[in-house]
Amino acid sequence: MRHIYSLLLPALCLGLCACSSEDELTTDLEPSSTVVDVPTFMAPEFPMNGGSEALLGSDAEKLGKLLKAIDLNRALDRSMLQITDEQYAEIKAKADEVCASATTTASKISKLTEWVHNHVEYGEGDNNAYQIFKKKKGVCQGYSNLLHAMLLSQGIPSVGVNGYYVTSSQYYGHAWVYAANVSSSTGKATWYVCDPTNSTKSYTSTSTDVKHLQPESADIVLFDDEQFEFKWQFKGLNISRVKKADNDLVLPFSVGGFRVSMFNPECALPENVTNIYIGANINSLGETYNIIGLIAYRGNDEMCYVDPDNHDLGSVNGVVYRKDYKENLTSIYYIPSQMTTITLLPMEKVEKNTILDQKGVEVIIFPEGTKYLEAYAIENCPNLRVVYVPTDCKVDDQAIYRCPDNVEVIYGTATGIKNVRL
């Protein structure tokens, strides 16, 4: 990288306390080999509440509310079992035998839970439902998968869940099943919780006997429409997939009368999406890099805007930041994948991988107040051309890593950023 020293540009006008995503960036540079193409920031259009219900209570209570609202046909889908028709037929034959004397759906649920508990040995093994059925050995996931298959074979709507077995002092990862007892007169379902790993009994989802089971995710699409799919994931009602969208993707505030709280997609956004609008309802875009969330399944987005009324997230110049309990913007949360000019808020130290795998970025601007770029602060940005840092900022020799060799580091300030406002 090339360092350009003593490039003294006019002062940076940036308000540090009140920020919004509508700020415009222009530059007034001394003659240089670098030309900065500055984006135009759009006015935000955020989704409205519309009287939706916020999901409150324990995770089990939240999921229970959602299951009561779904189309029960969704809970008869066996595609997630990953077994052949022939394997399913074998499991069904055994389930038919187990349920031969049962006269009610509740008794079928009880008998199948008891059979799986009594006939599967706990231990490491393949947790595929058919393999558990044949080898009779597996961990909680295997128990759950087999019971799920047997329930579906009897026409009983059911959902496999993953979450935590909670004691007074510990949380243990666990898997179990929800099964629906549908009233023949009303068509409404009473949901039962079945933990075949630990019990022969099944309990209604409102029973105090199952409060120790707290679901984190469920293997079912709870709601969908032409644009989106929604699941219970990461302990919240999540937008799991964007099926189609306009260039401006406005995330929904609610679905089925319930407030959506997360946007942790399981697949990439449609290629045409360039702007993302996040309402006051969204508190998470995913937490684990390259595993879940918007960072892992990024598309061609260039700008991201957050409703100023959002208590957990905020945006400035198209970049999303987390908020602290006082609603001050803190750490960078998400940078759109195809953003060409990244203009950041001041940070005393720019830590390792603050800007990582940004394929579209050409220009990065660190404003006054940025003191130090540590090693690998900027990594794997193949189109990066220039980085602006304040004159008193220290830049580690390895701060810009796996980027073009001719990246210019300009000590000075880009200008013309308007005073920002809420």
Short mmCIF file of C-alpha atoms in Angstrom, two decimals:
data_model
loop_
_atom_site.label_atom_id
_atom_site.label_comp_id
_atom_site.label_asym_id
_atom_site.label_seq_id
_atom_site.Cartn_x
_atom_site.Cartn_y
_atom_site.Cartn_z
CA MET A 1 0.00 0.00 0.00
CA ARG A 2 1.09 3.58 -0.65
CA HIS A 3 1.03 6.23 2.09
CA ILE A 4 0.31 9.84 1.10
CA TYR A 5 1.38 12.20 3.87
CA SER A 6 0.62 15.88 4.49
CA LEU A 7 -2.52 15.87 2.38
CA LEU A 8 -4.32 18.54 4.40
CA LEU A 9 -7.99 18.68 3.48
CA PRO A 10 -10.73 20.86 5.01
CA ALA A 11 -12.16 19.77 8.33
CA LEU A 12 -14.64 16.97 8.73
CA CYS A 13 -18.07 18.08 9.95
CA LEU A 14 -19.54 15.10 11.73
CA GLY A 15 -21.93 15.19 14.69
CA LEU A 16 -21.12 12.41 17.13
CA CYS A 17 -24.24 12.35 19.26
CA ALA A 18 -27.21 12.34 16.90
CA CYS A 19 -26.95 10.31 13.73
CA SER A 20 -29.16 9.20 10.86
CA SER A 21 -28.88 7.36 7.56
CA GLU A 22 -29.82 10.40 5.46
CA ASP A 23 -26.43 12.14 5.63
CA GLU A 24 -24.77 13.11 2.37
CA LEU A 25 -21.08 12.69 1.76
CA THR A 26 -19.19 14.85 -0.70
CA THR A 27 -15.48 15.37 -1.10
CA ASP A 28 -13.38 18.40 -1.86
CA LEU A 29 -9.98 16.88 -2.44
CA GLU A 30 -6.67 18.35 -3.42
CA PRO A 31 -5.49 17.01 -6.81
CA SER A 32 -4.71 13.33 -6.35
CA SER A 33 -4.42 10.14 -8.32
CA THR A 34 -7.57 8.93 -6.55
CA VAL A 35 -11.09 9.93 -7.54
CA VAL A 36 -13.80 9.26 -4.96
CA ASP A 37 -17.22 8.27 -6.29
CA VAL A 38 -19.63 9.38 -3.57
CA PRO A 39 -23.02 7.66 -3.17
CA THR A 40 -26.34 9.45 -2.91
CA PHE A 41 -28.25 8.61 0.25
CA MET A 42 -31.95 7.91 -0.08
CA ALA A 43 -34.80 8.91 2.20
CA PRO A 44 -35.90 6.00 4.41
CA GLU A 45 -39.19 4.15 4.06
CA PHE A 46 -39.85 2.03 7.10
CA PRO A 47 -42.59 -0.53 7.84
CA MET A 48 -45.42 0.36 10.20
CA ASN A 49 -46.61 -1.59 13.24
CA GLY A 50 -50.27 -2.07 12.36
CA GLY A 51 -51.25 -3.32 15.83
CA SER A 52 -49.23 -6.54 15.92
CA GLU A 53 -48.66 -8.50 19.14
CA ALA A 54 -45.20 -8.52 20.66
CA LEU A 55 -44.23 -12.04 21.71
CA LEU A 56 -43.69 -12.03 25.46
CA GLY A 57 -43.03 -14.65 28.13
CA SER A 58 -40.71 -17.65 28.06
CA ASP A 59 -39.45 -19.08 24.78
CA ALA A 60 -41.86 -21.99 25.19
CA GLU A 61 -44.79 -19.61 25.66
CA LYS A 62 -43.79 -17.61 22.59
CA LEU A 63 -43.54 -20.68 20.37
CA GLY A 64 -46.80 -21.98 21.80
CA LYS A 65 -48.61 -18.83 20.69
CA LEU A 66 -47.19 -19.14 17.18
CA LEU A 67 -48.10 -22.82 16.82
CA LYS A 68 -51.69 -22.08 17.77
CA ALA A 69 -51.88 -19.60 14.89
CA ILE A 70 -50.44 -21.68 12.05
CA ASP A 71 -52.12 -23.73 9.34
CA LEU A 72 -51.80 -27.27 10.75
CA ASN A 73 -51.08 -28.67 7.29
CA ARG A 74 -47.66 -27.07 7.62
CA ALA A 75 -46.94 -29.47 10.50
CA LEU A 76 -47.64 -32.51 8.31
CA ASP A 77 -44.71 -31.90 5.99
CA ARG A 78 -42.20 -34.75 6.20
CA SER A 79 -39.59 -33.35 3.80
CA MET A 80 -37.28 -32.43 6.69
CA LEU A 81 -37.00 -36.10 7.73
CA GLN A 82 -34.56 -36.88 4.90
CA ILE A 83 -35.71 -40.47 4.43
CA THR A 84 -37.01 -42.34 1.40
CA ASP A 85 -40.61 -43.38 0.85
CA GLU A 86 -39.63 -47.00 1.48
CA GLN A 87 -37.94 -46.13 4.78
CA TYR A 88 -40.94 -44.04 5.82
CA ALA A 89 -43.25 -46.99 5.02
CA GLU A 90 -41.23 -49.22 7.36
CA ILE A 91 -41.48 -46.70 10.18
CA LYS A 92 -45.20 -46.29 9.54
CA ALA A 93 -45.80 -50.03 9.74
CA LYS A 94 -44.27 -50.10 13.23
CA ALA A 95 -46.17 -46.97 14.28
CA ASP A 96 -49.42 -48.58 13.07
CA GLU A 97 -48.65 -51.57 15.25
CA VAL A 98 -47.84 -49.44 18.31
CA CYS A 99 -51.05 -47.43 17.91
CA ALA A 100 -53.32 -50.37 17.08
CA SER A 101 -55.16 -50.23 20.41
CA ALA A 102 -55.21 -46.43 20.70
CA THR A 103 -58.63 -44.82 20.35
CA THR A 104 -57.66 -41.14 20.58
CA THR A 105 -54.94 -38.91 19.19
CA ALA A 106 -53.73 -38.19 22.72
CA SER A 107 -53.24 -41.89 23.38
CA LYS A 108 -51.36 -42.31 20.08
CA ILE A 109 -49.01 -39.50 21.04
CA SER A 110 -48.45 -41.13 24.43
CA LYS A 111 -47.88 -44.64 23.04
CA LEU A 112 -45.42 -43.50 20.38
CA THR A 113 -43.44 -41.39 22.88
CA GLU A 114 -43.26 -44.36 25.24
CA TRP A 115 -42.19 -46.76 22.47
CA VAL A 116 -39.31 -44.56 21.29
CA HIS A 117 -38.13 -43.95 24.85
CA ASN A 118 -38.14 -47.68 25.66
CA HIS A 119 -36.65 -49.00 22.41
CA VAL A 120 -33.79 -46.55 21.67
CA GLU A 121 -30.52 -46.70 23.59
CA TYR A 122 -28.77 -43.43 24.31
CA GLY A 123 -25.36 -43.18 22.63
CA GLU A 124 -23.48 -41.77 19.67
CA GLY A 125 -24.82 -42.76 16.29
CA ASP A 126 -26.43 -41.59 13.07
CA ASN A 127 -29.41 -39.47 14.09
CA ASN A 128 -31.33 -39.92 10.86
CA ALA A 129 -34.84 -41.14 11.72
CA TYR A 130 -34.52 -44.38 9.74
CA GLN A 131 -31.06 -45.19 11.09
CA ILE A 132 -32.33 -44.73 14.63
CA PHE A 133 -35.29 -46.95 13.81
CA LYS A 134 -33.01 -49.72 12.53
CA LYS A 135 -30.07 -49.47 14.93
CA LYS A 136 -32.00 -48.31 18.01
CA LYS A 137 -29.19 -46.05 19.21
CA GLY A 138 -28.68 -42.30 19.16
CA VAL A 139 -28.69 -39.05 21.11
CA CYS A 140 -31.63 -36.72 21.75
CA GLN A 141 -31.73 -35.55 18.14
CA GLY A 142 -32.16 -39.12 16.97
CA TYR A 143 -34.93 -39.82 19.48
CA SER A 144 -36.69 -36.66 18.32
CA ASN A 145 -36.34 -37.44 14.61
CA LEU A 146 -37.75 -40.95 14.98
CA LEU A 147 -40.71 -39.86 17.09
CA HIS A 148 -41.41 -37.06 14.61
CA ALA A 149 -41.53 -39.56 11.74
CA MET A 150 -43.80 -41.93 13.65
CA LEU A 151 -46.21 -39.14 14.57
CA LEU A 152 -46.43 -37.92 10.99
CA SER A 153 -47.10 -41.47 9.82
CA GLN A 154 -50.27 -41.39 11.94
CA GLY A 155 -51.40 -38.08 10.47
CA ILE A 156 -50.54 -36.20 13.66
CA PRO A 157 -49.20 -32.67 12.99
CA SER A 158 -45.85 -32.40 14.69
CA VAL A 159 -42.76 -30.20 14.84
CA GLY A 160 -39.19 -31.06 15.79
CA VAL A 161 -37.54 -28.47 17.99
CA ASN A 162 -34.08 -27.73 19.32
CA GLY A 163 -33.32 -25.74 22.41
CA TYR A 164 -32.28 -26.14 26.01
CA TYR A 165 -32.98 -28.46 28.89
CA VAL A 166 -32.83 -26.03 31.79
CA THR A 167 -31.95 -26.89 35.38
CA SER A 168 -31.45 -24.54 38.30
CA SER A 169 -27.84 -23.98 37.33
CA GLN A 170 -27.22 -25.38 33.83
CA TYR A 171 -28.42 -25.17 30.22
CA TYR A 172 -28.03 -28.31 28.12
CA GLY A 173 -28.55 -28.44 24.36
CA HIS A 174 -31.52 -30.71 23.65
CA ALA A 175 -34.02 -31.85 21.00
CA TRP A 176 -37.66 -32.90 21.40
CA VAL A 177 -41.04 -32.80 19.60
CA TYR A 178 -44.29 -30.85 19.69
CA ALA A 179 -47.37 -32.84 18.61
CA ALA A 180 -50.88 -31.54 17.90
CA ASN A 181 -54.05 -33.15 19.22
CA VAL A 182 -56.67 -31.70 16.88
CA SER A 183 -60.27 -31.49 18.08
CA SER A 184 -62.65 -33.18 15.63
CA SER A 185 -65.39 -30.72 16.57
CA THR A 186 -63.54 -27.39 16.54
CA GLY A 187 -60.51 -28.16 14.40
CA LYS A 188 -58.31 -26.45 16.99
CA ALA A 189 -55.17 -28.07 18.32
CA THR A 190 -53.88 -28.72 21.79
CA TRP A 191 -50.12 -28.98 21.49
CA TYR A 192 -48.26 -31.64 23.46
CA VAL A 193 -44.58 -31.62 24.38
CA CYS A 194 -42.87 -34.97 23.94
CA ASP A 195 -39.33 -35.61 25.21
CA PRO A 196 -38.72 -39.26 24.28
CA THR A 197 -35.10 -39.12 25.41
CA ASN A 198 -36.02 -38.55 29.05
CA SER A 199 -39.63 -39.56 29.51
CA THR A 200 -42.30 -42.00 28.43
CA LYS A 201 -44.97 -39.36 28.99
CA SER A 202 -46.19 -36.42 26.92
CA TYR A 203 -47.56 -33.22 28.43
CA THR A 204 -49.66 -30.33 27.17
CA SER A 205 -47.50 -27.37 26.22
CA THR A 206 -48.97 -25.35 29.11
CA SER A 207 -48.05 -27.93 31.73
CA THR A 208 -45.63 -26.92 34.47
CA ASP A 209 -43.92 -30.30 33.95
CA VAL A 210 -42.23 -29.08 30.75
CA LYS A 211 -41.11 -25.59 31.75
CA HIS A 212 -37.56 -26.90 31.79
CA LEU A 213 -37.70 -27.32 27.98
CA GLN A 214 -37.10 -23.99 26.23
CA PRO A 215 -37.13 -24.08 22.40
CA GLU A 216 -34.60 -22.07 20.41
CA SER A 217 -35.62 -23.20 16.90
CA ALA A 218 -38.35 -25.26 15.20
CA ASP A 219 -38.09 -27.13 11.90
CA ILE A 220 -41.18 -25.64 10.29
CA VAL A 221 -42.08 -22.65 8.12
CA LEU A 222 -44.67 -21.05 10.38
CA PHE A 223 -45.90 -18.44 7.91
CA ASP A 224 -45.11 -17.41 4.36
CA ASP A 225 -46.35 -15.12 1.61
CA GLU A 226 -45.19 -14.16 -1.87
CA GLN A 227 -42.09 -12.43 -0.55
CA PHE A 228 -41.00 -14.02 2.72
CA GLU A 229 -40.79 -17.15 4.84
CA PHE A 230 -40.90 -16.97 8.63
CA LYS A 231 -39.64 -19.45 11.23
CA TRP A 232 -39.10 -19.69 14.97
CA GLN A 233 -35.30 -19.44 15.11
CA PHE A 234 -32.73 -18.03 17.51
CA LYS A 235 -35.52 -17.61 20.12
CA GLY A 236 -37.55 -15.26 17.97
CA LEU A 237 -39.89 -14.88 15.01
CA ASN A 238 -37.41 -14.66 12.17
CA ILE A 239 -37.52 -13.72 8.50
CA SER A 240 -35.71 -16.85 7.32
CA ARG A 241 -35.94 -16.30 3.56
CA VAL A 242 -36.62 -13.54 1.06
CA LYS A 243 -38.20 -15.22 -1.95
CA LYS A 244 -38.52 -12.12 -4.10
CA ALA A 245 -38.24 -8.38 -3.62
CA ASP A 246 -37.95 -5.03 -5.35
CA ASN A 247 -34.65 -3.17 -5.42
CA ASP A 248 -35.77 -1.59 -2.14
CA LEU A 249 -36.31 -4.41 0.34
CA VAL A 250 -38.59 -3.25 3.15
CA LEU A 251 -38.59 -5.87 5.91
CA PRO A 252 -42.07 -6.60 7.31
CA PHE A 253 -43.03 -5.47 10.78
CA SER A 254 -45.31 -8.42 11.51
CA VAL A 255 -46.84 -11.64 10.18
CA GLY A 256 -49.90 -13.55 11.35
CA GLY A 257 -50.60 -10.75 13.82
CA PHE A 258 -47.23 -11.22 15.56
CA ARG A 259 -44.28 -8.84 15.57
CA VAL A 260 -41.21 -10.05 13.67
CA SER A 261 -38.01 -9.52 15.65
CA MET A 262 -35.18 -10.91 13.51
CA PHE A 263 -33.74 -10.95 10.01
CA ASN A 264 -31.36 -13.92 10.01
CA PRO A 265 -31.74 -15.31 6.48
CA GLU A 266 -30.85 -18.91 5.62
CA CYS A 267 -30.01 -18.12 1.99
CA ALA A 268 -28.79 -15.20 -0.09
CA LEU A 269 -31.02 -12.26 -0.88
CA PRO A 270 -32.45 -11.88 -4.39
CA GLU A 271 -29.77 -10.46 -6.66
CA ASN A 272 -31.71 -7.31 -7.47
CA VAL A 273 -31.90 -6.03 -3.87
CA THR A 274 -29.76 -2.91 -3.44
CA ASN A 275 -31.32 -1.14 -0.43
CA ILE A 276 -32.56 -2.72 2.81
CA TYR A 277 -34.99 -0.93 5.13
CA ILE A 278 -35.08 -2.20 8.72
CA GLY A 279 -37.97 -1.17 10.94
CA ALA A 280 -38.14 -0.52 14.66
CA ASN A 281 -39.07 -4.18 15.24
CA ILE A 282 -35.83 -5.89 14.16
CA ASN A 283 -33.22 -6.50 16.88
CA SER A 284 -30.94 -9.02 15.16
CA LEU A 285 -29.34 -9.59 11.76
CA GLY A 286 -27.46 -12.70 12.90
CA GLU A 287 -24.66 -13.18 15.35
CA THR A 288 -22.15 -15.70 14.00
CA TYR A 289 -20.03 -14.83 11.00
CA ASN A 290 -20.31 -17.31 8.09
CA ILE A 291 -22.84 -19.46 9.95
CA ILE A 292 -26.07 -17.54 10.26
CA GLY A 293 -27.44 -14.17 9.45
CA LEU A 294 -27.21 -11.45 6.87
CA ILE A 295 -23.40 -11.42 6.80
CA ALA A 296 -23.27 -15.12 5.98
CA TYR A 297 -25.94 -14.85 3.26
CA ARG A 298 -25.24 -11.42 1.86
CA GLY A 299 -26.46 -10.46 -1.59
CA ASN A 300 -25.80 -7.37 -3.74
CA ASP A 301 -27.04 -4.80 -1.25
CA GLU A 302 -25.39 -1.38 -1.31
CA MET A 303 -27.13 0.52 1.48
CA CYS A 304 -28.91 -0.36 4.71
CA TYR A 305 -31.27 1.97 6.60
CA VAL A 306 -32.62 1.55 10.14
CA ASP A 307 -35.70 3.27 11.54
CA PRO A 308 -34.54 5.89 14.12
CA ASP A 309 -37.17 4.45 16.50
CA ASN A 310 -35.29 1.14 16.65
CA HIS A 311 -33.95 0.67 20.21
CA ASP A 312 -31.30 -1.94 19.33
CA LEU A 313 -29.86 -0.93 15.96
CA GLY A 314 -29.08 2.26 14.10
CA SER A 315 -27.54 3.29 10.79
CA VAL A 316 -25.31 6.07 9.54
CA ASN A 317 -24.32 6.43 5.88
CA GLY A 318 -25.82 3.03 5.09
CA VAL A 319 -23.79 1.13 7.73
CA VAL A 320 -25.62 -0.60 10.60
CA TYR A 321 -24.41 -0.20 14.20
CA ARG A 322 -25.49 -1.76 17.48
CA LYS A 323 -26.90 0.44 20.24
CA ASP A 324 -26.13 0.25 23.93
CA TYR A 325 -28.72 0.44 26.70
CA LYS A 326 -28.73 4.22 26.41
CA GLU A 327 -29.34 3.86 22.66
CA ASN A 328 -25.95 5.26 21.72
CA LEU A 329 -24.42 3.77 18.59
CA THR A 330 -21.54 1.47 19.50
CA SER A 331 -19.93 -1.28 17.40
CA ILE A 332 -20.30 -1.81 13.66
CA TYR A 333 -22.86 -4.56 13.04
CA TYR A 334 -23.33 -4.82 9.30
CA ILE A 335 -21.77 -3.24 6.20
CA PRO A 336 -23.69 -3.86 2.95
CA SER A 337 -21.81 -6.25 0.72
CA GLN A 338 -21.55 -4.05 -2.37
CA MET A 339 -21.09 -0.67 -0.71
CA THR A 340 -18.39 1.15 -2.68
CA THR A 341 -17.63 3.98 -0.23
CA ILE A 342 -17.67 3.10 3.46
CA THR A 343 -17.85 6.13 5.75
CA LEU A 344 -17.59 5.15 9.41
CA LEU A 345 -18.19 6.84 12.72
CA PRO A 346 -15.08 7.63 14.78
CA MET A 347 -13.63 4.80 16.84
CA GLU A 348 -10.51 5.10 18.94
CA LYS A 349 -9.23 1.70 17.83
CA VAL A 350 -10.20 -0.10 14.63
CA GLU A 351 -9.81 -3.74 15.60
CA LYS A 352 -8.94 -6.83 13.57
CA ASN A 353 -11.48 -7.69 10.83
CA THR A 354 -13.59 -4.60 11.40
CA ILE A 355 -13.92 -4.48 7.60
CA LEU A 356 -13.70 -8.00 6.19
CA ASP A 357 -14.57 -9.58 2.81
CA GLN A 358 -16.12 -6.41 1.40
CA LYS A 359 -15.97 -7.22 -2.31
CA GLY A 360 -17.48 -3.95 -3.50
CA VAL A 361 -15.64 -1.37 -1.42
CA GLU A 362 -13.26 1.01 -3.17
CA VAL A 363 -12.96 3.82 -0.62
CA ILE A 364 -12.93 3.72 3.21
CA ILE A 365 -13.12 6.92 5.23
CA PHE A 366 -12.15 6.97 8.91
CA PRO A 367 -13.08 10.38 10.42
CA GLU A 368 -11.41 12.51 13.07
CA GLY A 369 -11.35 10.70 16.39
CA THR A 370 -10.04 7.47 14.88
CA LYS A 371 -6.68 6.89 16.59
CA TYR A 372 -5.36 3.48 15.59
CA LEU A 373 -5.86 0.85 12.89
CA GLU A 374 -4.52 -2.37 14.32
CA ALA A 375 -3.21 -5.33 12.29
CA TYR A 376 -5.78 -6.84 9.90
CA ALA A 377 -8.31 -4.07 10.58
CA ILE A 378 -9.14 -4.19 6.86
CA GLU A 379 -8.89 -7.62 5.23
CA ASN A 380 -9.71 -9.22 1.90
CA CYS A 381 -11.20 -6.25 0.05
CA PRO A 382 -10.08 -6.95 -3.53
CA ASN A 383 -11.29 -3.67 -5.07
CA LEU A 384 -10.07 -1.29 -2.38
CA ARG A 385 -8.26 1.77 -3.79
CA VAL A 386 -7.94 4.34 -1.03
CA VAL A 387 -8.24 4.65 2.74
CA TYR A 388 -8.59 8.04 4.44
CA VAL A 389 -7.35 8.34 8.03
CA PRO A 390 -6.89 11.38 10.30
CA THR A 391 -3.43 12.95 10.38
CA ASP A 392 -2.86 11.78 13.97
CA CYS A 393 -4.01 8.18 13.35
CA LYS A 394 -1.49 5.38 13.72
CA VAL A 395 -1.76 2.67 11.05
CA ASP A 396 -0.18 -0.74 11.69
CA ASP A 397 1.96 -2.09 8.85
CA GLN A 398 -0.47 -5.01 8.52
CA ALA A 399 -3.66 -2.96 9.01
CA ILE A 400 -4.60 -3.46 5.35
CA TYR A 401 -4.19 -7.16 4.61
CA ARG A 402 -4.99 -9.28 1.56
CA CYS A 403 -5.96 -6.18 -0.40
CA PRO A 404 -4.35 -4.73 -3.57
CA ASP A 405 -0.73 -3.69 -3.14
CA ASN A 406 -1.38 -0.21 -4.50
CA VAL A 407 -3.98 0.87 -1.93
CA GLU A 408 -3.39 4.52 -1.01
CA VAL A 409 -3.50 5.52 2.64
CA ILE A 410 -4.22 9.25 2.72
CA TYR A 411 -3.60 11.12 5.95
CA GLY A 412 -6.18 13.87 5.97
CA THR A 413 -9.96 14.18 6.01
CA ALA A 414 -12.66 13.88 3.42
CA THR A 415 -15.02 16.85 3.63
CA GLY A 416 -18.59 17.93 3.31
CA ILE A 417 -20.34 15.48 5.57
CA LYS A 418 -23.37 17.38 6.77
CA ASN A 419 -24.22 17.72 10.43
CA VAL A 420 -26.20 14.61 11.19
CA ARG A 421 -29.59 14.50 12.90
CA LEU A 422 -32.10 12.05 14.22
#
